mmCIF file of C-alpha atoms in Angstrom:
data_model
loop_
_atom_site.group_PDB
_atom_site.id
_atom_site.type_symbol
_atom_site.label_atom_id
_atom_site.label_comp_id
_atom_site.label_asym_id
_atom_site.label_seq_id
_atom_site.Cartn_x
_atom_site.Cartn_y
_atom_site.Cartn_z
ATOM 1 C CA UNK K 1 9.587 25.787 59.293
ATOM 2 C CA UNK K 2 12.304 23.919 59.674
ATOM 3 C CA UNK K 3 13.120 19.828 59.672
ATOM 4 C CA UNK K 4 13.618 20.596 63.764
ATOM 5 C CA UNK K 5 10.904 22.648 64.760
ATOM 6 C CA UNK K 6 7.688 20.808 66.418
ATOM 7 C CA UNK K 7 5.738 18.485 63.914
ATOM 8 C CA UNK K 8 2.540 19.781 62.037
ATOM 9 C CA UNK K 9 1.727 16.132 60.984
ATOM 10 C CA UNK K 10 0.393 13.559 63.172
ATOM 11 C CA UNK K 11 2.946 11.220 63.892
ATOM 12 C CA UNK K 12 5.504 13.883 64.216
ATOM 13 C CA UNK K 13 3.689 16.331 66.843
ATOM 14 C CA UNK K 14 2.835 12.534 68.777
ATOM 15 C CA UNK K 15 6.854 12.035 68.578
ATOM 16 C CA UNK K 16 7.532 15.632 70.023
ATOM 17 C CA UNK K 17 4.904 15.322 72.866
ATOM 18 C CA UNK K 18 6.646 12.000 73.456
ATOM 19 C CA UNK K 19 9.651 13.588 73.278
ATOM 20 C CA UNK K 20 9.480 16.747 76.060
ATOM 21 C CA UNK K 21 6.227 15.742 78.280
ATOM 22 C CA UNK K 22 5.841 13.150 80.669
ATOM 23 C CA UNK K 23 3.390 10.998 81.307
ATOM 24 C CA UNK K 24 2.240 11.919 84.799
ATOM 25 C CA UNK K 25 -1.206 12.165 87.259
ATOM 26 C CA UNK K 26 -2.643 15.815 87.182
ATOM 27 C CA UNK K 27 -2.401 17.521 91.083
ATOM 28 C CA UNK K 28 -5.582 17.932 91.365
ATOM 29 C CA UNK K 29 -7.589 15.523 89.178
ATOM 30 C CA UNK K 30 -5.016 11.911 90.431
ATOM 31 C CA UNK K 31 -7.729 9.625 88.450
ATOM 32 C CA UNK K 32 -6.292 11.211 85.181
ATOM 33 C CA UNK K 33 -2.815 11.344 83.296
ATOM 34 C CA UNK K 34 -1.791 13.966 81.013
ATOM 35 C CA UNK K 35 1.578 14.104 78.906
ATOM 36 C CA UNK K 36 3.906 16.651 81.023
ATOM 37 C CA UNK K 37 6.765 18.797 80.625
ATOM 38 C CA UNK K 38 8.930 18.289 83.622
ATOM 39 C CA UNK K 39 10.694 21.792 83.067
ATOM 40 C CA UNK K 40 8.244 24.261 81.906
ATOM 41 C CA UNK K 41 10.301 27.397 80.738
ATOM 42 C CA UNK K 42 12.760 24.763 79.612
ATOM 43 C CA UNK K 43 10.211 23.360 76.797
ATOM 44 C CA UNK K 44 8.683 26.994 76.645
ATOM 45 C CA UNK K 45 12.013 28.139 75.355
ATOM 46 C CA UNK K 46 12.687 25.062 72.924
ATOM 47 C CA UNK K 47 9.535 26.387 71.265
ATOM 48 C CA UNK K 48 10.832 29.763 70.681
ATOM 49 C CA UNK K 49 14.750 29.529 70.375
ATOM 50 C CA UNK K 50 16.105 25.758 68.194
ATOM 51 C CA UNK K 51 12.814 24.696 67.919
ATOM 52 C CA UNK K 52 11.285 28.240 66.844
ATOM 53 C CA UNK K 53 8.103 28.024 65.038
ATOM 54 C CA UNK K 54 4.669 29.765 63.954
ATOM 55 C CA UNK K 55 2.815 27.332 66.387
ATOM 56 C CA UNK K 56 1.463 28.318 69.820
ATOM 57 C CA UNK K 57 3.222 27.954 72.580
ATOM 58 C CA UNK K 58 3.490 24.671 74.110
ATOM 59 C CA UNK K 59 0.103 25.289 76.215
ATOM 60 C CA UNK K 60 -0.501 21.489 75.472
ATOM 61 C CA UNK K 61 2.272 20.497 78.103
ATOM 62 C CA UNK K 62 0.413 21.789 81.812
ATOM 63 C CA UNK K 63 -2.160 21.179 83.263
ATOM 64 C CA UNK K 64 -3.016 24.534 83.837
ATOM 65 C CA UNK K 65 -5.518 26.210 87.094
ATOM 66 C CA UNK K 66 -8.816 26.550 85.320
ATOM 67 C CA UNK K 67 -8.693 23.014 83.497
ATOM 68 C CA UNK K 68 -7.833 21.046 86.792
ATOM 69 C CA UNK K 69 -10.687 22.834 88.616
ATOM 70 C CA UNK K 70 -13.502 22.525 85.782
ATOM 71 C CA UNK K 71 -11.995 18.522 85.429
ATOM 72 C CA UNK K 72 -12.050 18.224 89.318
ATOM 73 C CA UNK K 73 -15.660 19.566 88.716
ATOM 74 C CA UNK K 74 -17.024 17.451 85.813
ATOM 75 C CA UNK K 75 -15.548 14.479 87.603
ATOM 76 C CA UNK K 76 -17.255 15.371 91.049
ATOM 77 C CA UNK K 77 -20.888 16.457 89.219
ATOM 78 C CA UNK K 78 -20.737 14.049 86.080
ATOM 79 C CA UNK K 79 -24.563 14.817 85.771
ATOM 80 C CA UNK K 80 -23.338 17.955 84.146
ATOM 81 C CA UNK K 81 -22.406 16.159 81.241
ATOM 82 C CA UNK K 82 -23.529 12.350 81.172
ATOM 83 C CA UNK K 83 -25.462 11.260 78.276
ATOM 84 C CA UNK K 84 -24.919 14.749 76.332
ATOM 85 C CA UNK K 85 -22.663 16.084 73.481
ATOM 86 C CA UNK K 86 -20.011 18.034 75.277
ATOM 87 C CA UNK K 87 -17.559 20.690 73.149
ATOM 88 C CA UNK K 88 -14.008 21.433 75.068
ATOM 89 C CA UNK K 89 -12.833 25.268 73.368
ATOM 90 C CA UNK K 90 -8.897 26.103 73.027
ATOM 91 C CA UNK K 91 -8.395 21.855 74.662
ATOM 92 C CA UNK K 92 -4.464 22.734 75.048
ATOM 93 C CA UNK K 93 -3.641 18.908 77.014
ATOM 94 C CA UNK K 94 -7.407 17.971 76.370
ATOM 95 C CA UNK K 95 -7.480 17.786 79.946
ATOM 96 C CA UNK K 96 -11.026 19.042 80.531
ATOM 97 C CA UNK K 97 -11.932 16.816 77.417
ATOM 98 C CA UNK K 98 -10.722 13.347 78.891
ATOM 99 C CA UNK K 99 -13.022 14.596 82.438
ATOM 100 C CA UNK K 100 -16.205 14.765 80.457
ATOM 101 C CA UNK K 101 -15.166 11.784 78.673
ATOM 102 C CA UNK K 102 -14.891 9.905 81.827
ATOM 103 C CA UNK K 103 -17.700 11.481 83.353
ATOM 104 C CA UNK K 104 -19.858 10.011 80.738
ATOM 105 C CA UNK K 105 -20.338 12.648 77.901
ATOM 106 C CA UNK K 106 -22.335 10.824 74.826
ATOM 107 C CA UNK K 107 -18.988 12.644 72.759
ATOM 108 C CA UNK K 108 -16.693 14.626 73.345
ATOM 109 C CA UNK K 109 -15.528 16.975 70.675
ATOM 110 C CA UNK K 110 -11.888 18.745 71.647
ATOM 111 C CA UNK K 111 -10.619 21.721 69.519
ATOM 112 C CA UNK K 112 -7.548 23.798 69.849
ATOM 113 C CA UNK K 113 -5.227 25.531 66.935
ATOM 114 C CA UNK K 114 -1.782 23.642 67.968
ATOM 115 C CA UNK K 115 -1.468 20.581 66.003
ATOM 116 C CA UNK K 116 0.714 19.600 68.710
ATOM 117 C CA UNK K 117 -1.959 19.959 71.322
ATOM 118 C CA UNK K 118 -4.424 17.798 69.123
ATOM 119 C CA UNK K 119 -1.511 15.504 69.259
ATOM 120 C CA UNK K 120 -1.453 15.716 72.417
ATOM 121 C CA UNK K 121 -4.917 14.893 73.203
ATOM 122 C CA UNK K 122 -5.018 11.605 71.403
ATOM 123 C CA UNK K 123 -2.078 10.372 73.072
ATOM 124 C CA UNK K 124 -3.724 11.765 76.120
ATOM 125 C CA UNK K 125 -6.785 9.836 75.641
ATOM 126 C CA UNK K 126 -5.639 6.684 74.896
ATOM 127 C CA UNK K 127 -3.296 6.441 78.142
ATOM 128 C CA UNK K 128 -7.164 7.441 80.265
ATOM 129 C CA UNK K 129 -9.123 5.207 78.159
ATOM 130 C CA UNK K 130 -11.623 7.375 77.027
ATOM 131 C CA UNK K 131 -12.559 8.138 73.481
ATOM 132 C CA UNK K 132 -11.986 12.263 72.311
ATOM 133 C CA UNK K 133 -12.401 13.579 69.255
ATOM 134 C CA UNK K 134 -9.627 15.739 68.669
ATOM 135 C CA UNK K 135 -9.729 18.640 65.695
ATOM 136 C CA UNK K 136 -7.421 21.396 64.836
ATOM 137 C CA UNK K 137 -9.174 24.400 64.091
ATOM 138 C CA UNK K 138 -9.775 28.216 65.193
ATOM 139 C CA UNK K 139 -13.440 28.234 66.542
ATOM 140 C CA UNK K 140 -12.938 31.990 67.389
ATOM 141 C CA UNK K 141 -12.352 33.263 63.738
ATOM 142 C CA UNK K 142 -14.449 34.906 61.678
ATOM 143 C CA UNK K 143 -16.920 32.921 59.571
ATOM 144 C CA UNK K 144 -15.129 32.512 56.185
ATOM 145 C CA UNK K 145 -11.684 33.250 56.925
ATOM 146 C CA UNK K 146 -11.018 29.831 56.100
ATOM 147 C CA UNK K 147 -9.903 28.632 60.007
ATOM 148 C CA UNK K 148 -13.333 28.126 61.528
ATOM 149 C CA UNK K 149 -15.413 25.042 59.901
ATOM 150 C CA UNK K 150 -17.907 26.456 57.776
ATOM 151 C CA UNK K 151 -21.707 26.149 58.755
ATOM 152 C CA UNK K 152 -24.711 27.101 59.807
ATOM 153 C CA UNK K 153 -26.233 28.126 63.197
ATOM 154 C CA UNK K 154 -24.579 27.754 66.232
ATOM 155 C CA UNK K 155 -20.781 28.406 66.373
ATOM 156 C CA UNK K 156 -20.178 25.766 68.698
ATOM 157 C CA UNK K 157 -21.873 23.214 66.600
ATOM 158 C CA UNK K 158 -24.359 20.519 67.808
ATOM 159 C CA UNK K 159 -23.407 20.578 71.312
ATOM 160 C CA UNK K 160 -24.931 20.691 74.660
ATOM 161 C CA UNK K 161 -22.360 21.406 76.802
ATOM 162 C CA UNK K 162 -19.484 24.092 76.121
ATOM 163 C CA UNK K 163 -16.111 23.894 78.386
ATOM 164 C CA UNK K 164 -13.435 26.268 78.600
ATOM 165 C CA UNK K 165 -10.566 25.949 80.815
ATOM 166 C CA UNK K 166 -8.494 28.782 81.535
ATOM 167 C CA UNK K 167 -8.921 30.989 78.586
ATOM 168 C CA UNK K 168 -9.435 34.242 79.676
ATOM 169 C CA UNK K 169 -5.714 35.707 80.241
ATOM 170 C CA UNK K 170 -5.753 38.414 78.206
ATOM 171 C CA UNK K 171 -8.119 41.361 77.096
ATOM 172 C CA UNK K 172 -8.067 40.146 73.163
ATOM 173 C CA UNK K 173 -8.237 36.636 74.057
ATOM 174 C CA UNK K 174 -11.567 37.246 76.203
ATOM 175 C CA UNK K 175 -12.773 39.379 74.190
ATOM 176 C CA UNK K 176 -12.810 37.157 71.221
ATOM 177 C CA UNK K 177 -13.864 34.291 73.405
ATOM 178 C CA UNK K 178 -16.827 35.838 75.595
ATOM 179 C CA UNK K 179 -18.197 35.951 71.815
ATOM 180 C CA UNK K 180 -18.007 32.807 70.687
ATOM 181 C CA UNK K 181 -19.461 31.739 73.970
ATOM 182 C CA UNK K 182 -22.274 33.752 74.058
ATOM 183 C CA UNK K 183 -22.685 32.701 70.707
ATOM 184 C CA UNK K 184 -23.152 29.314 72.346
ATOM 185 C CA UNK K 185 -25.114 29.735 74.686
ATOM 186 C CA UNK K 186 -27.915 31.827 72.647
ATOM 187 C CA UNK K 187 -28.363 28.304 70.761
ATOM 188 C CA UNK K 188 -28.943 26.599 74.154
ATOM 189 C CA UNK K 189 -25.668 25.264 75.273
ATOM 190 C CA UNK K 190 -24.628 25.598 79.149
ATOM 191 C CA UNK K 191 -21.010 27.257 79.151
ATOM 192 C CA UNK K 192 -18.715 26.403 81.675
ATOM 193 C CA UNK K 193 -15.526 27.751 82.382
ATOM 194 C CA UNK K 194 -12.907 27.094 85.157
ATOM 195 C CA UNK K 195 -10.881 30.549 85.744
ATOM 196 C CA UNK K 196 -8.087 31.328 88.491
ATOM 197 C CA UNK K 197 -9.101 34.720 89.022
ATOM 198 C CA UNK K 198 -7.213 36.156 85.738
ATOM 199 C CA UNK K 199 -7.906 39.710 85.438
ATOM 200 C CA UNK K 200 -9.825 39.143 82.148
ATOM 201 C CA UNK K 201 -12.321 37.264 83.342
ATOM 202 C CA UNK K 202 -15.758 39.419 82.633
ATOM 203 C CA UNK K 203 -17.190 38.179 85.939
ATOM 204 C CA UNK K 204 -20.817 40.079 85.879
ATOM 205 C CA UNK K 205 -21.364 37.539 83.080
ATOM 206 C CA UNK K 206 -21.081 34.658 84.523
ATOM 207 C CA UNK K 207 -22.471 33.039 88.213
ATOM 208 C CA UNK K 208 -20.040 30.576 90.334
ATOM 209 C CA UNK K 209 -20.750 26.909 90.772
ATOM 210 C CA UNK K 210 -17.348 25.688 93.004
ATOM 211 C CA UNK K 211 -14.388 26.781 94.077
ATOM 212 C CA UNK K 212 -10.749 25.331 94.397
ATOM 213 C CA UNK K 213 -6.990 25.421 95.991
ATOM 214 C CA UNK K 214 -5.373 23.992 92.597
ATOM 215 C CA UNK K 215 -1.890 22.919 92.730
ATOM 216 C CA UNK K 216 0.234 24.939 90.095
ATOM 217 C CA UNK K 217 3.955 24.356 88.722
ATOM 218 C CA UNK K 218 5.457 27.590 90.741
ATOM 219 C CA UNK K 219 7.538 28.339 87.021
ATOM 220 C CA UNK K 220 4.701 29.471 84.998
ATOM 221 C CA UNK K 221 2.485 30.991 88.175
ATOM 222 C CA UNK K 222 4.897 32.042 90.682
ATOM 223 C CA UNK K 223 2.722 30.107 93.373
ATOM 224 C CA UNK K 224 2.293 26.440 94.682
ATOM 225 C CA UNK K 225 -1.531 27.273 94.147
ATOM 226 C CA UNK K 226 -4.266 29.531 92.500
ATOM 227 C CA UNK K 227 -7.554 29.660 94.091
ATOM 228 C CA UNK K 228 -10.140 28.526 91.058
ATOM 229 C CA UNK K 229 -13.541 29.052 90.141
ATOM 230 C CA UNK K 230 -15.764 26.674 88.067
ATOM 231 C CA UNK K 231 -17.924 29.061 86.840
ATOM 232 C CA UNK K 232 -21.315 29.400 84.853
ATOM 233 C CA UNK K 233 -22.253 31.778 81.940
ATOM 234 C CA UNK K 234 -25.824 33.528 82.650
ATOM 235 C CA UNK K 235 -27.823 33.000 79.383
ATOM 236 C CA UNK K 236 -28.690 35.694 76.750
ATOM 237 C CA UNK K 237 -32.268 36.827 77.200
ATOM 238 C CA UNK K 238 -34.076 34.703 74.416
ATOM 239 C CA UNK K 239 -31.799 32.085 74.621
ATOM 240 C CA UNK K 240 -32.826 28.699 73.097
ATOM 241 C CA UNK K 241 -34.004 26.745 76.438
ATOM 242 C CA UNK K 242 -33.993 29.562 78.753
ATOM 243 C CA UNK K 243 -36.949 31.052 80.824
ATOM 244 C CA UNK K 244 -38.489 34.485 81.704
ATOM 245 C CA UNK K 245 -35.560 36.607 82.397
ATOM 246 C CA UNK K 246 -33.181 34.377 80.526
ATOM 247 C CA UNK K 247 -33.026 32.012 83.264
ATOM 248 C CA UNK K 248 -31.653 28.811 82.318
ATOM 249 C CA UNK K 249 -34.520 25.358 81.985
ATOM 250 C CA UNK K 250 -33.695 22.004 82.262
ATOM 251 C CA UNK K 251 -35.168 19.465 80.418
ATOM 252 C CA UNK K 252 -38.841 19.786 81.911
ATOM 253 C CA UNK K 253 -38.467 23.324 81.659
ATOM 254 C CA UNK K 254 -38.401 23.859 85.330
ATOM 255 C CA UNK K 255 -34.902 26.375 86.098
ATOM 256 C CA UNK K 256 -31.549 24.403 86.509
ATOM 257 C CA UNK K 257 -29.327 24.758 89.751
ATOM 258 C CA UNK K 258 -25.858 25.873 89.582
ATOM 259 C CA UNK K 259 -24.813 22.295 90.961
ATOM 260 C CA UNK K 260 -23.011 23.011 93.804
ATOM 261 C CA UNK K 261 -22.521 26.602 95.872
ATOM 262 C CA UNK K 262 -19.013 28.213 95.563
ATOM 263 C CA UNK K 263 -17.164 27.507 98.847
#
């Protein structure tokens, strides 16, 4: 890598978010503020012609569909997380992250492979207020390929509550994902994900909670707006804190609600 490409150290990556993102309210969450790019293919392109590296694209720098709509969500319903220990998968901004934060998560754990976008996150969280944990590493790897945090049990960790914004746009990605999630889930977490209706979404898995018009920048979508779903993955059968028929129990062990009806 080169003296020019984006920064793989801390104060570095903050300096490059600095840099090429703005510091702006998200469309459809106002109460929040994320770092922005401005120009989206502008940045996208810095990041793979002067600026070319073996990072991720700069996924840090939007606030993309599925993250506004599960924030919007979290924000609206903070019962789904207040007072528990909340895990936000593939953070990119560390949008999501900063809503369960706010909404009153005991922590708030945000992982993503882009040392930019853990960057990104702290310098997110600090302009909300709100304290994040941010970590670099690939949750969706193998056990003992040396990117996932060794451990036992659950892949998710100690967690109650597993978020996912927008991760489901492409067959490899889900694929690898739905895993890990299930994963999740099996130990007891609820799994949410917020989804724009990306074909890769395996939608007989999961059951929706709410649904959105999200405001989206018309370079990276081709539309002012995606409609969004905030949606909720059905438990394994034999799934720590699940009932007969793998149906989900709240903390009396009487069956939990999806929230709020899709509309």
């Amino acid at each position: 890598m080169s003296d020019s490409s984006p920064a793989t150290t801390g104060p570095r990556a903050a300096a490059f978010v600095r840099a090429y993102a703005r510091l702006a309210p998200v469309a459809h969450v106002p109460e929040l503020r994320l770092h922005q790019a401005d120009e989206p293919i502008g940045l996208w392109e810095l990041t793979e012609g002067e600026f070319r590296s073996e990072q991720p694209p700069p996924f840090w720098a939007f606030a993309w569909a599925g993250g506004q709509a599960l924030a919007r969500y979290l924000l609206d319903h903070p019962d789904t997380v207040a007072g528990r220990r909340v895990l936000d998968l593939a953070t990119g901004s560390g949008l999501v992250a900063l809503a369960a934060a706010r909404a009153g998560a005991a922590t708030v754990r945000a992982v993503d492979i882009d040392p930019v976008a853990v960057a990104a996150v702290e310098l997110n969280a600090q302009a909300n207020g709100v304290t994040v944990r941010a970590e670099r590493a690939d949750l969706l790897a193998p056990a003992g390929d040396g990117r996932s945090p060794a451990g036992d049990g659950s892949p998710a960790g100690d967690v109650d509550v597993v978020l996912a914004g927008d991760v489901f746009y492409s067959q490899a990605m889900a694929d690898r994902m739905l895993r890990f999630l299930l994963g999740a889930a099996r130990a007891g977490a609820r799994v949410l994900v917020g989804d724009p209706d990306r074909a890769f979404l395996p939608r007989p898995r999961f059951d929706p909670l709410a649904s959105y018009q999200v405001p989206v920048p018309t370079a990276l979508e081709s539309v002012r707006s995606k409609h969004t779903t905030v949606w909720q993955l059905r438990p394994p059968r034999g799934a720590a804190g699940t009932g007969p028929g793998g149906a989900a129990t709240g903390p009396g062990g009487g069956p939990t609600g999806p929230g709020t009806a899709a509309g």
